[in-house]
Amino acid sequence: MTTLWSGRFDAAPDAAAFEWGSSFGFDRRLFEDDVTGSLAWARALERAGVLTPAEATAIDAALQEILEKGRRDPAFVDGADEDVHSFVERLLVERLGDAGKRLHTGRSRNEQVSLDLRLYLRRRIPALQAAVAKVIRALVGQARAAGDGLMPSYTHFRPAQPVLVAHFLLAHAAPLRRDYARLAAAREEANALTLGSGAIAGTSYSVDVHALAASLGFGRIVANSIDASSDRDFAATFIYATALTMVHLSRLSEDLIILCGDEHRFFEFSDALSTGSSMMPQKKNPDPLELVRGKTGRALGDLLALLTTMKGIPSGYNKDLQEDKHAVFDAEDTLTGCLAVVASVVDGLSLNRERAAAAASGLLLATDVADYLVGRGVPFRRSHEIVGALVRKLVAEHRSFESMSMDEWRAASDLFDTDIVARITPYASVAAKRTPQSTAPEAVSAALAELDAWLGGLATLK
Ligand code: ARG
């Protein structure tokens, strides 16, 4: 195997160590981006007078042909090469001889690998964003279908207050919406040109990097060539965005695993997305969501792996950085798979209205009883005490507010009037909320309309 650096050495590389250290097995994923970068670099060298127009045109044609072949047949992107950059250069030299050998003038793999990864993320992040939007769309669809359905909300995993089922579902859309924006920001961070940095000190050829950046669609060039050769912040930002998205998918999964379980049964998973037990015939297990929850550990590991790799290296490129791609690709693949399965699971959910609403009734209306007294002029701390005592009595008697006679209400406080019965229902509790982020039906309708408009805007972007 000839390497890009064999001139310096008397002996061929140790075959096993070379193979072990090569990255072509996984960085072939950057093939398309490597060619894209080289196409632009060839034209930049031509503009700088390093390549003749004829040479640049020949390189262009050969790279296009290599790109076409690789796109048509992934098996074509293969060989004993050290990495994808060496692979593309070998093919170019096989086709063009000396003209191909001129392409690497003034350029280093150090800036090239960063460029490729930046191009890759810029190209791939929109697909992740679309997949995030698909989960949001599924949640919005379920929220619409739930209408005025009710369920309990929980704090400390104890029943807290009634909410609309739609409000609960949109509570999972909200963080995903932030993830969408975070992915856009990660894409923007990657959107800087590294070429012109050389191996570390810059390049001695008068390459117009601004024109080169424009030709590759980059919004800016990097600030410092030393920094550029080892900066993987953009990759870490990307993995952070994917890790946090995974955390959100994991929490959604956990909620659904519990709320579809036999103790709650507010929702039911579709059979198609459930699994059975080899021994217990009654089991209907939520394996897909358990896997999402499980894979979140791995996604967090990707972030830690890259940050740990980054933290110890001295200035400039170090081979440690080759590990970045494992973390980036694994984070991307893990999130892609999880987003797809979560969208399907959410789409396939059915709401068990009666069960969910029944659980939203009872003592979780206590805050509304306290608010009733506040409406009659009682200071909240005092009304909290009165209702607390009432709750204590009802708990001891295994009863709740609905079973109370008017005499009992009056015994608790003579400020309770006959309208208390209509006021203390789950729906009245929800309808009494006043703020735009609350579970009030009009607030939830407005949130749904806003999300629909946002999703509609994304559709027209395509
Ligand atoms: N395969 C290397 C990587 O992924 C490419 C850069 C190699 N540069 C070097 N000086 N060895 O990081």
PDB file of C-alpha atoms in Angstrom, residues 63-174:
ATOM      1  CA  LEU A  63     -13.523  13.893  -9.652  1.00  0.00           C
ATOM      2  CA  GLN A  64     -17.043  14.102 -11.106  1.00  0.00           C
ATOM      3  CA  GLU A  65     -16.597  10.676 -12.624  1.00  0.00           C
ATOM      4  CA  ILE A  66     -15.310   9.283  -9.299  1.00  0.00           C
ATOM      5  CA  LEU A  67     -18.235  10.877  -7.472  1.00  0.00           C
ATOM      6  CA  GLU A  68     -20.768   9.432  -9.907  1.00  0.00           C
ATOM      7  CA  LYS A  69     -19.274   5.954  -9.608  1.00  0.00           C
ATOM      8  CA  GLY A  70     -19.229   6.137  -5.813  1.00  0.00           C
ATOM      9  CA  ARG A  71     -22.807   7.349  -5.672  1.00  0.00           C
ATOM     10  CA  ARG A  72     -24.060   4.653  -7.972  1.00  0.00           C
ATOM     11  CA  ASP A  73     -22.131   1.835  -6.341  1.00  0.00           C
ATOM     12  CA  PRO A  74     -21.150   2.138  -2.668  1.00  0.00           C
ATOM     13  CA  ALA A  75     -18.868  -0.907  -3.092  1.00  0.00           C
ATOM     14  CA  PHE A  76     -16.713   1.271  -5.349  1.00  0.00           C
ATOM     15  CA  VAL A  77     -15.674   3.303  -2.293  1.00  0.00           C
ATOM     16  CA  ASP A  78     -13.327   0.622  -1.045  1.00  0.00           C
ATOM     17  CA  GLY A  79      -9.664  -0.297  -0.867  1.00  0.00           C
ATOM     18  CA  ALA A  80      -6.700  -0.661   1.443  1.00  0.00           C
ATOM     19  CA  ASP A  81      -6.333   3.126   1.698  1.00  0.00           C
ATOM     20  CA  GLU A  82      -5.488   4.873   4.961  1.00  0.00           C
ATOM     21  CA  ASP A  83      -8.538   7.104   4.814  1.00  0.00           C
ATOM     22  CA  VAL A  84     -11.134   8.527   2.448  1.00  0.00           C
ATOM     23  CA  HIS A  85      -8.833  11.408   1.467  1.00  0.00           C
ATOM     24  CA  SER A  86      -6.095   8.977   0.393  1.00  0.00           C
ATOM     25  CA  PHE A  87      -8.688   6.925  -1.474  1.00  0.00           C
ATOM     26  CA  VAL A  88      -9.971   9.851  -3.544  1.00  0.00           C
ATOM     27  CA  GLU A  89      -6.438  11.044  -4.278  1.00  0.00           C
ATOM     28  CA  ARG A  90      -5.317   7.557  -5.338  1.00  0.00           C
ATOM     29  CA  LEU A  91      -8.191   7.278  -7.800  1.00  0.00           C
ATOM     30  CA  LEU A  92      -7.469  10.732  -9.156  1.00  0.00           C
ATOM     31  CA  VAL A  93      -3.779   9.976  -9.695  1.00  0.00           C
ATOM     32  CA  GLU A  94      -4.662   6.624 -11.312  1.00  0.00           C
ATOM     33  CA  ARG A  95      -6.737   8.589 -13.809  1.00  0.00           C
ATOM     34  CA  LEU A  96      -4.619  11.705 -14.379  1.00  0.00           C
ATOM     35  CA  GLY A  97      -1.041  11.022 -13.278  1.00  0.00           C
ATOM     36  CA  ASP A  98       0.843  14.249 -12.513  1.00  0.00           C
ATOM     37  CA  ALA A  99      -2.176  16.550 -12.818  1.00  0.00           C
ATOM     38  CA  GLY A 100      -3.849  14.503 -10.060  1.00  0.00           C
ATOM     39  CA  LYS A 101      -0.699  14.795  -7.950  1.00  0.00           C
ATOM     40  CA  ARG A 102      -0.958  18.593  -8.063  1.00  0.00           C
ATOM     41  CA  LEU A 103      -4.347  18.741  -6.334  1.00  0.00           C
ATOM     42  CA  HIS A 104      -2.941  18.513  -2.806  1.00  0.00           C
ATOM     43  CA  THR A 105      -0.775  21.627  -3.326  1.00  0.00           C
ATOM     44  CA  GLY A 106      -1.079  23.949  -0.334  1.00  0.00           C
ATOM     45  CA  ARG A 107      -3.592  21.674   1.359  1.00  0.00           C
ATOM     46  CA  SER A 108      -3.386  19.275   4.290  1.00  0.00           C
ATOM     47  CA  ARG A 109      -5.547  16.410   5.401  1.00  0.00           C
ATOM     48  CA  ASN A 110      -5.792  18.173   8.737  1.00  0.00           C
ATOM     49  CA  GLU A 111      -7.979  20.927   7.329  1.00  0.00           C
ATOM     50  CA  GLN A 112      -9.529  18.560   4.803  1.00  0.00           C
ATOM     51  CA  VAL A 113     -10.920  16.166   7.382  1.00  0.00           C
ATOM     52  CA  SER A 114     -12.457  19.056   9.296  1.00  0.00           C
ATOM     53  CA  LEU A 115     -13.868  20.469   6.069  1.00  0.00           C
ATOM     54  CA  ASP A 116     -15.367  17.105   5.149  1.00  0.00           C
ATOM     55  CA  LEU A 117     -17.001  16.674   8.534  1.00  0.00           C
ATOM     56  CA  ARG A 118     -18.408  20.202   8.363  1.00  0.00           C
ATOM     57  CA  LEU A 119     -19.800  19.581   4.880  1.00  0.00           C
ATOM     58  CA  TYR A 120     -21.183  16.265   6.075  1.00  0.00           C
ATOM     59  CA  LEU A 121     -23.007  17.754   9.055  1.00  0.00           C
ATOM     60  CA  ARG A 122     -24.322  20.633   6.971  1.00  0.00           C
ATOM     61  CA  ARG A 123     -25.732  18.091   4.532  1.00  0.00           C
ATOM     62  CA  ARG A 124     -27.095  15.617   7.087  1.00  0.00           C
ATOM     63  CA  ILE A 125     -28.512  17.739   9.911  1.00  0.00           C
ATOM     64  CA  PRO A 126     -31.624  18.760   7.917  1.00  0.00           C
ATOM     65  CA  ALA A 127     -32.675  15.095   7.739  1.00  0.00           C
ATOM     66  CA  LEU A 128     -32.483  14.859  11.534  1.00  0.00           C
ATOM     67  CA  GLN A 129     -34.474  18.062  11.850  1.00  0.00           C
ATOM     68  CA  ALA A 130     -37.133  16.661   9.521  1.00  0.00           C
ATOM     69  CA  ALA A 131     -37.277  13.513  11.672  1.00  0.00           C
ATOM     70  CA  VAL A 132     -37.658  15.624  14.830  1.00  0.00           C
ATOM     71  CA  ALA A 133     -40.495  17.518  13.113  1.00  0.00           C
ATOM     72  CA  LYS A 134     -42.130  14.180  12.321  1.00  0.00           C
ATOM     73  CA  VAL A 135     -42.279  13.269  16.014  1.00  0.00           C
ATOM     74  CA  ILE A 136     -43.685  16.723  16.769  1.00  0.00           C
ATOM     75  CA  ARG A 137     -46.281  16.215  14.016  1.00  0.00           C
ATOM     76  CA  ALA A 138     -47.272  12.863  15.536  1.00  0.00           C
ATOM     77  CA  LEU A 139     -47.670  14.471  18.984  1.00  0.00           C
ATOM     78  CA  VAL A 140     -49.733  17.298  17.508  1.00  0.00           C
ATOM     79  CA  GLY A 141     -51.914  14.773  15.670  1.00  0.00           C
ATOM     80  CA  GLN A 142     -52.571  12.873  18.900  1.00  0.00           C
ATOM     81  CA  ALA A 143     -53.167  16.122  20.784  1.00  0.00           C
ATOM     82  CA  ARG A 144     -55.812  17.161  18.236  1.00  0.00           C
ATOM     83  CA  ALA A 145     -57.442  13.753  18.390  1.00  0.00           C
ATOM     84  CA  ALA A 146     -57.545  13.917  22.200  1.00  0.00           C
ATOM     85  CA  GLY A 147     -59.818  17.004  22.015  1.00  0.00           C
ATOM     86  CA  ASP A 148     -61.035  17.840  25.509  1.00  0.00           C
ATOM     87  CA  GLY A 149     -59.869  14.517  26.969  1.00  0.00           C
ATOM     88  CA  LEU A 150     -58.566  14.769  30.530  1.00  0.00           C
ATOM     89  CA  MET A 151     -55.857  13.064  32.528  1.00  0.00           C
ATOM     90  CA  PRO A 152     -53.953  13.718  35.723  1.00  0.00           C
ATOM     91  CA  SER A 153     -50.624  15.501  35.671  1.00  0.00           C
ATOM     92  CA  TYR A 154     -47.941  14.362  38.102  1.00  0.00           C
ATOM     93  CA  THR A 155     -45.301  15.878  40.320  1.00  0.00           C
ATOM     94  CA  HIS A 156     -43.035  13.531  42.272  1.00  0.00           C
ATOM     95  CA  PHE A 157     -44.957  10.960  40.237  1.00  0.00           C
ATOM     96  CA  ARG A 158     -47.968  11.537  42.507  1.00  0.00           C
ATOM     97  CA  PRO A 159     -51.255  12.808  40.974  1.00  0.00           C
ATOM     98  CA  ALA A 160     -51.095  16.607  40.948  1.00  0.00           C
ATOM     99  CA  GLN A 161     -53.804  18.407  38.970  1.00  0.00           C
ATOM    100  CA  PRO A 162     -56.074  17.585  36.016  1.00  0.00           C
ATOM    101  CA  VAL A 163     -54.771  18.583  32.582  1.00  0.00           C
ATOM    102  CA  LEU A 164     -55.918  18.138  29.036  1.00  0.00           C
ATOM    103  CA  VAL A 165     -54.351  15.078  27.430  1.00  0.00           C
ATOM    104  CA  ALA A 166     -53.399  17.467  24.616  1.00  0.00           C
ATOM    105  CA  HIS A 167     -51.463  19.594  27.089  1.00  0.00           C
ATOM    106  CA  PHE A 168     -49.500  16.563  28.254  1.00  0.00           C
ATOM    107  CA  LEU A 169     -48.678  15.590  24.672  1.00  0.00           C
ATOM    108  CA  LEU A 170     -47.604  19.111  23.749  1.00  0.00           C
ATOM    109  CA  ALA A 171     -45.358  19.108  26.828  1.00  0.00           C
ATOM    110  CA  HIS A 172     -43.279  16.604  24.882  1.00  0.00           C
ATOM    111  CA  ALA A 173     -43.443  18.621  21.661  1.00  0.00           C
ATOM    112  CA  ALA A 174     -41.973  21.705  23.363  1.00  0.00           C
TER     113      ALA A 174
END
